[in-house]
Amino acid sequence: MSLWKKITSFFTASHFDKVYWFYVHCDHCGEVLKARVDMSNDLSVRYGERKTDDTYFCRRVIIGSNRCYQPIEVELTFGSKRELLDRQISGGEFVDEEAYLSAMAEADKAPK
């Protein structure tokens, strides 16, 4: 492979799609937030006895920008193939993408 092809393949979308997106609802103010985990760089490994027993861990503290500065703590655990195994949250609750998009649409309609 030529040097140019190697460089361009690095910047293609397939390199940047290794991201896990999640959405949370703040218990304090009700703001719905979107956050991400870069699956290549943000995970910490927890080694098992065998390679297949390895798990990955990520902790995020999310703070909204509009209404309050209450921290929302999220802990995510991924398996050896980086599939989501467990998720815990404090200060909020997990919501789906639809709830996030709905909240953003309502925010756009609100008078400024």
PDB file of C-alpha atoms in Angstrom:
ATOM      1  CA  MET A   1       0.000   0.000   0.000  1.00  0.00           C
ATOM      2  CA  SER A   2       1.350   3.395  -0.922  1.00  0.00           C
ATOM      3  CA  LEU A   3       2.039   6.035   1.698  1.00  0.00           C
ATOM      4  CA  TRP A   4      -0.784   8.224   0.390  1.00  0.00           C
ATOM      5  CA  LYS A   5      -3.339   5.399   0.705  1.00  0.00           C
ATOM      6  CA  LYS A   6      -2.192   4.700   4.256  1.00  0.00           C
ATOM      7  CA  ILE A   7      -2.624   8.351   5.191  1.00  0.00           C
ATOM      8  CA  THR A   8      -6.061   8.666   3.595  1.00  0.00           C
ATOM      9  CA  SER A   9      -7.264   5.381   5.102  1.00  0.00           C
ATOM     10  CA  PHE A  10      -6.359   6.759   8.550  1.00  0.00           C
ATOM     11  CA  PHE A  11      -8.778   9.653   8.075  1.00  0.00           C
ATOM     12  CA  THR A  12     -11.698   7.695   6.658  1.00  0.00           C
ATOM     13  CA  ALA A  13     -14.953   7.365   8.583  1.00  0.00           C
ATOM     14  CA  SER A  14     -14.236   3.768   9.582  1.00  0.00           C
ATOM     15  CA  HIS A  15     -11.410   5.002  11.805  1.00  0.00           C
ATOM     16  CA  PHE A  16     -13.685   7.394  13.669  1.00  0.00           C
ATOM     17  CA  ASP A  17     -16.761   5.205  14.089  1.00  0.00           C
ATOM     18  CA  LYS A  18     -15.360   3.341  17.094  1.00  0.00           C
ATOM     19  CA  VAL A  19     -17.376   5.470  19.462  1.00  0.00           C
ATOM     20  CA  TYR A  20     -20.049   4.490  21.971  1.00  0.00           C
ATOM     21  CA  TRP A  21     -22.690   7.212  22.357  1.00  0.00           C
ATOM     22  CA  PHE A  22     -25.011   7.381  25.356  1.00  0.00           C
ATOM     23  CA  TYR A  23     -27.665   9.792  26.578  1.00  0.00           C
ATOM     24  CA  VAL A  24     -28.517  10.840  30.135  1.00  0.00           C
ATOM     25  CA  HIS A  25     -31.264  12.820  31.835  1.00  0.00           C
ATOM     26  CA  CYS A  26     -30.200  15.022  34.788  1.00  0.00           C
ATOM     27  CA  ASP A  27     -32.202  14.327  37.968  1.00  0.00           C
ATOM     28  CA  HIS A  28     -31.668  17.880  39.203  1.00  0.00           C
ATOM     29  CA  CYS A  29     -32.710  20.076  36.260  1.00  0.00           C
ATOM     30  CA  GLY A  30     -34.102  17.648  33.671  1.00  0.00           C
ATOM     31  CA  GLU A  31     -31.569  18.486  30.957  1.00  0.00           C
ATOM     32  CA  VAL A  32     -30.921  15.662  28.486  1.00  0.00           C
ATOM     33  CA  LEU A  33     -27.253  15.298  27.524  1.00  0.00           C
ATOM     34  CA  LYS A  34     -25.302  13.354  24.920  1.00  0.00           C
ATOM     35  CA  ALA A  35     -21.884  11.888  25.754  1.00  0.00           C
ATOM     36  CA  ARG A  36     -19.392   9.593  24.069  1.00  0.00           C
ATOM     37  CA  VAL A  37     -16.689   7.081  24.773  1.00  0.00           C
ATOM     38  CA  ASP A  38     -13.833   6.622  22.306  1.00  0.00           C
ATOM     39  CA  MET A  39     -13.504   2.845  22.276  1.00  0.00           C
ATOM     40  CA  SER A  40      -9.862   3.028  21.175  1.00  0.00           C
ATOM     41  CA  ASN A  41      -8.569   5.514  23.742  1.00  0.00           C
ATOM     42  CA  ASP A  42     -10.930   6.021  26.691  1.00  0.00           C
ATOM     43  CA  LEU A  43     -11.150   2.501  28.094  1.00  0.00           C
ATOM     44  CA  SER A  44      -9.062   1.092  30.951  1.00  0.00           C
ATOM     45  CA  VAL A  45      -8.417  -2.633  30.879  1.00  0.00           C
ATOM     46  CA  ARG A  46      -9.133  -4.993  33.765  1.00  0.00           C
ATOM     47  CA  TYR A  47      -7.096  -8.118  33.110  1.00  0.00           C
ATOM     48  CA  GLY A  48      -8.610 -11.552  33.670  1.00  0.00           C
ATOM     49  CA  GLU A  49      -6.894 -14.914  33.964  1.00  0.00           C
ATOM     50  CA  ARG A  50      -7.285 -15.455  30.224  1.00  0.00           C
ATOM     51  CA  LYS A  51      -7.403 -12.930  27.405  1.00  0.00           C
ATOM     52  CA  THR A  52     -11.109 -13.639  26.920  1.00  0.00           C
ATOM     53  CA  ASP A  53     -11.723 -12.717  30.590  1.00  0.00           C
ATOM     54  CA  ASP A  54     -10.436  -9.160  30.108  1.00  0.00           C
ATOM     55  CA  THR A  55     -12.970  -6.386  30.551  1.00  0.00           C
ATOM     56  CA  TYR A  56     -12.779  -2.668  29.898  1.00  0.00           C
ATOM     57  CA  PHE A  57     -13.966   0.124  32.156  1.00  0.00           C
ATOM     58  CA  CYS A  58     -14.784   3.772  31.610  1.00  0.00           C
ATOM     59  CA  ARG A  59     -15.960   6.411  34.069  1.00  0.00           C
ATOM     60  CA  ARG A  60     -17.462   9.701  32.915  1.00  0.00           C
ATOM     61  CA  VAL A  61     -18.597  12.733  34.881  1.00  0.00           C
ATOM     62  CA  ILE A  62     -21.032  14.752  32.787  1.00  0.00           C
ATOM     63  CA  ILE A  63     -22.074  18.296  33.610  1.00  0.00           C
ATOM     64  CA  GLY A  64     -24.798  20.114  31.722  1.00  0.00           C
ATOM     65  CA  SER A  65     -24.340  23.569  30.306  1.00  0.00           C
ATOM     66  CA  ASN A  66     -27.747  25.192  30.312  1.00  0.00           C
ATOM     67  CA  ARG A  67     -29.453  25.004  33.671  1.00  0.00           C
ATOM     68  CA  CYS A  68     -27.274  23.567  36.431  1.00  0.00           C
ATOM     69  CA  TYR A  69     -23.838  22.211  37.157  1.00  0.00           C
ATOM     70  CA  GLN A  70     -24.911  19.048  38.968  1.00  0.00           C
ATOM     71  CA  PRO A  71     -22.462  16.230  38.079  1.00  0.00           C
ATOM     72  CA  ILE A  72     -23.825  13.014  36.596  1.00  0.00           C
ATOM     73  CA  GLU A  73     -21.458  10.085  37.134  1.00  0.00           C
ATOM     74  CA  VAL A  74     -21.539   7.208  34.648  1.00  0.00           C
ATOM     75  CA  GLU A  75     -19.603   3.951  34.870  1.00  0.00           C
ATOM     76  CA  LEU A  76     -19.536   1.647  31.835  1.00  0.00           C
ATOM     77  CA  THR A  77     -18.131  -1.883  31.639  1.00  0.00           C
ATOM     78  CA  PHE A  78     -17.332  -3.518  28.292  1.00  0.00           C
ATOM     79  CA  GLY A  79     -16.403  -7.110  27.464  1.00  0.00           C
ATOM     80  CA  SER A  80     -13.270  -8.388  25.756  1.00  0.00           C
ATOM     81  CA  LYS A  81     -14.821  -7.642  22.358  1.00  0.00           C
ATOM     82  CA  ARG A  82     -15.788  -4.167  23.633  1.00  0.00           C
ATOM     83  CA  GLU A  83     -19.504  -4.890  23.844  1.00  0.00           C
ATOM     84  CA  LEU A  84     -21.419  -3.175  26.644  1.00  0.00           C
ATOM     85  CA  LEU A  85     -21.853  -5.459  29.677  1.00  0.00           C
ATOM     86  CA  ASP A  86     -23.000  -3.112  32.435  1.00  0.00           C
ATOM     87  CA  ARG A  87     -23.763   0.545  33.061  1.00  0.00           C
ATOM     88  CA  GLN A  88     -24.335   2.441  36.273  1.00  0.00           C
ATOM     89  CA  ILE A  89     -25.390   6.055  36.779  1.00  0.00           C
ATOM     90  CA  SER A  90     -25.579   8.456  39.696  1.00  0.00           C
ATOM     91  CA  GLY A  91     -27.311  11.841  39.522  1.00  0.00           C
ATOM     92  CA  GLY A  92     -29.390  10.993  36.480  1.00  0.00           C
ATOM     93  CA  GLU A  93     -30.885   8.246  34.396  1.00  0.00           C
ATOM     94  CA  PHE A  94     -30.083   6.739  31.020  1.00  0.00           C
ATOM     95  CA  VAL A  95     -32.394   7.653  28.144  1.00  0.00           C
ATOM     96  CA  ASP A  96     -32.422   6.675  24.485  1.00  0.00           C
ATOM     97  CA  GLU A  97     -31.464   8.728  21.443  1.00  0.00           C
ATOM     98  CA  GLU A  98     -35.114   9.473  20.691  1.00  0.00           C
ATOM     99  CA  ALA A  99     -35.557  11.206  24.065  1.00  0.00           C
ATOM    100  CA  TYR A 100     -32.420  13.253  23.418  1.00  0.00           C
ATOM    101  CA  LEU A 101     -33.596  14.332  19.944  1.00  0.00           C
ATOM    102  CA  SER A 102     -37.021  15.202  21.334  1.00  0.00           C
ATOM    103  CA  ALA A 103     -35.443  17.362  24.058  1.00  0.00           C
ATOM    104  CA  MET A 104     -33.266  19.130  21.487  1.00  0.00           C
ATOM    105  CA  ALA A 105     -36.301  19.819  19.268  1.00  0.00           C
ATOM    106  CA  GLU A 106     -38.179  21.301  22.231  1.00  0.00           C
ATOM    107  CA  ALA A 107     -35.162  23.453  23.139  1.00  0.00           C
ATOM    108  CA  ASP A 108     -35.058  24.826  19.584  1.00  0.00           C
ATOM    109  CA  LYS A 109     -38.748  25.794  19.789  1.00  0.00           C
ATOM    110  CA  ALA A 110     -38.397  27.577  23.133  1.00  0.00           C
ATOM    111  CA  PRO A 111     -38.236  31.388  23.012  1.00  0.00           C
ATOM    112  CA  LYS A 112     -34.772  32.771  23.519  1.00  0.00           C
TER     113      LYS A 112
END
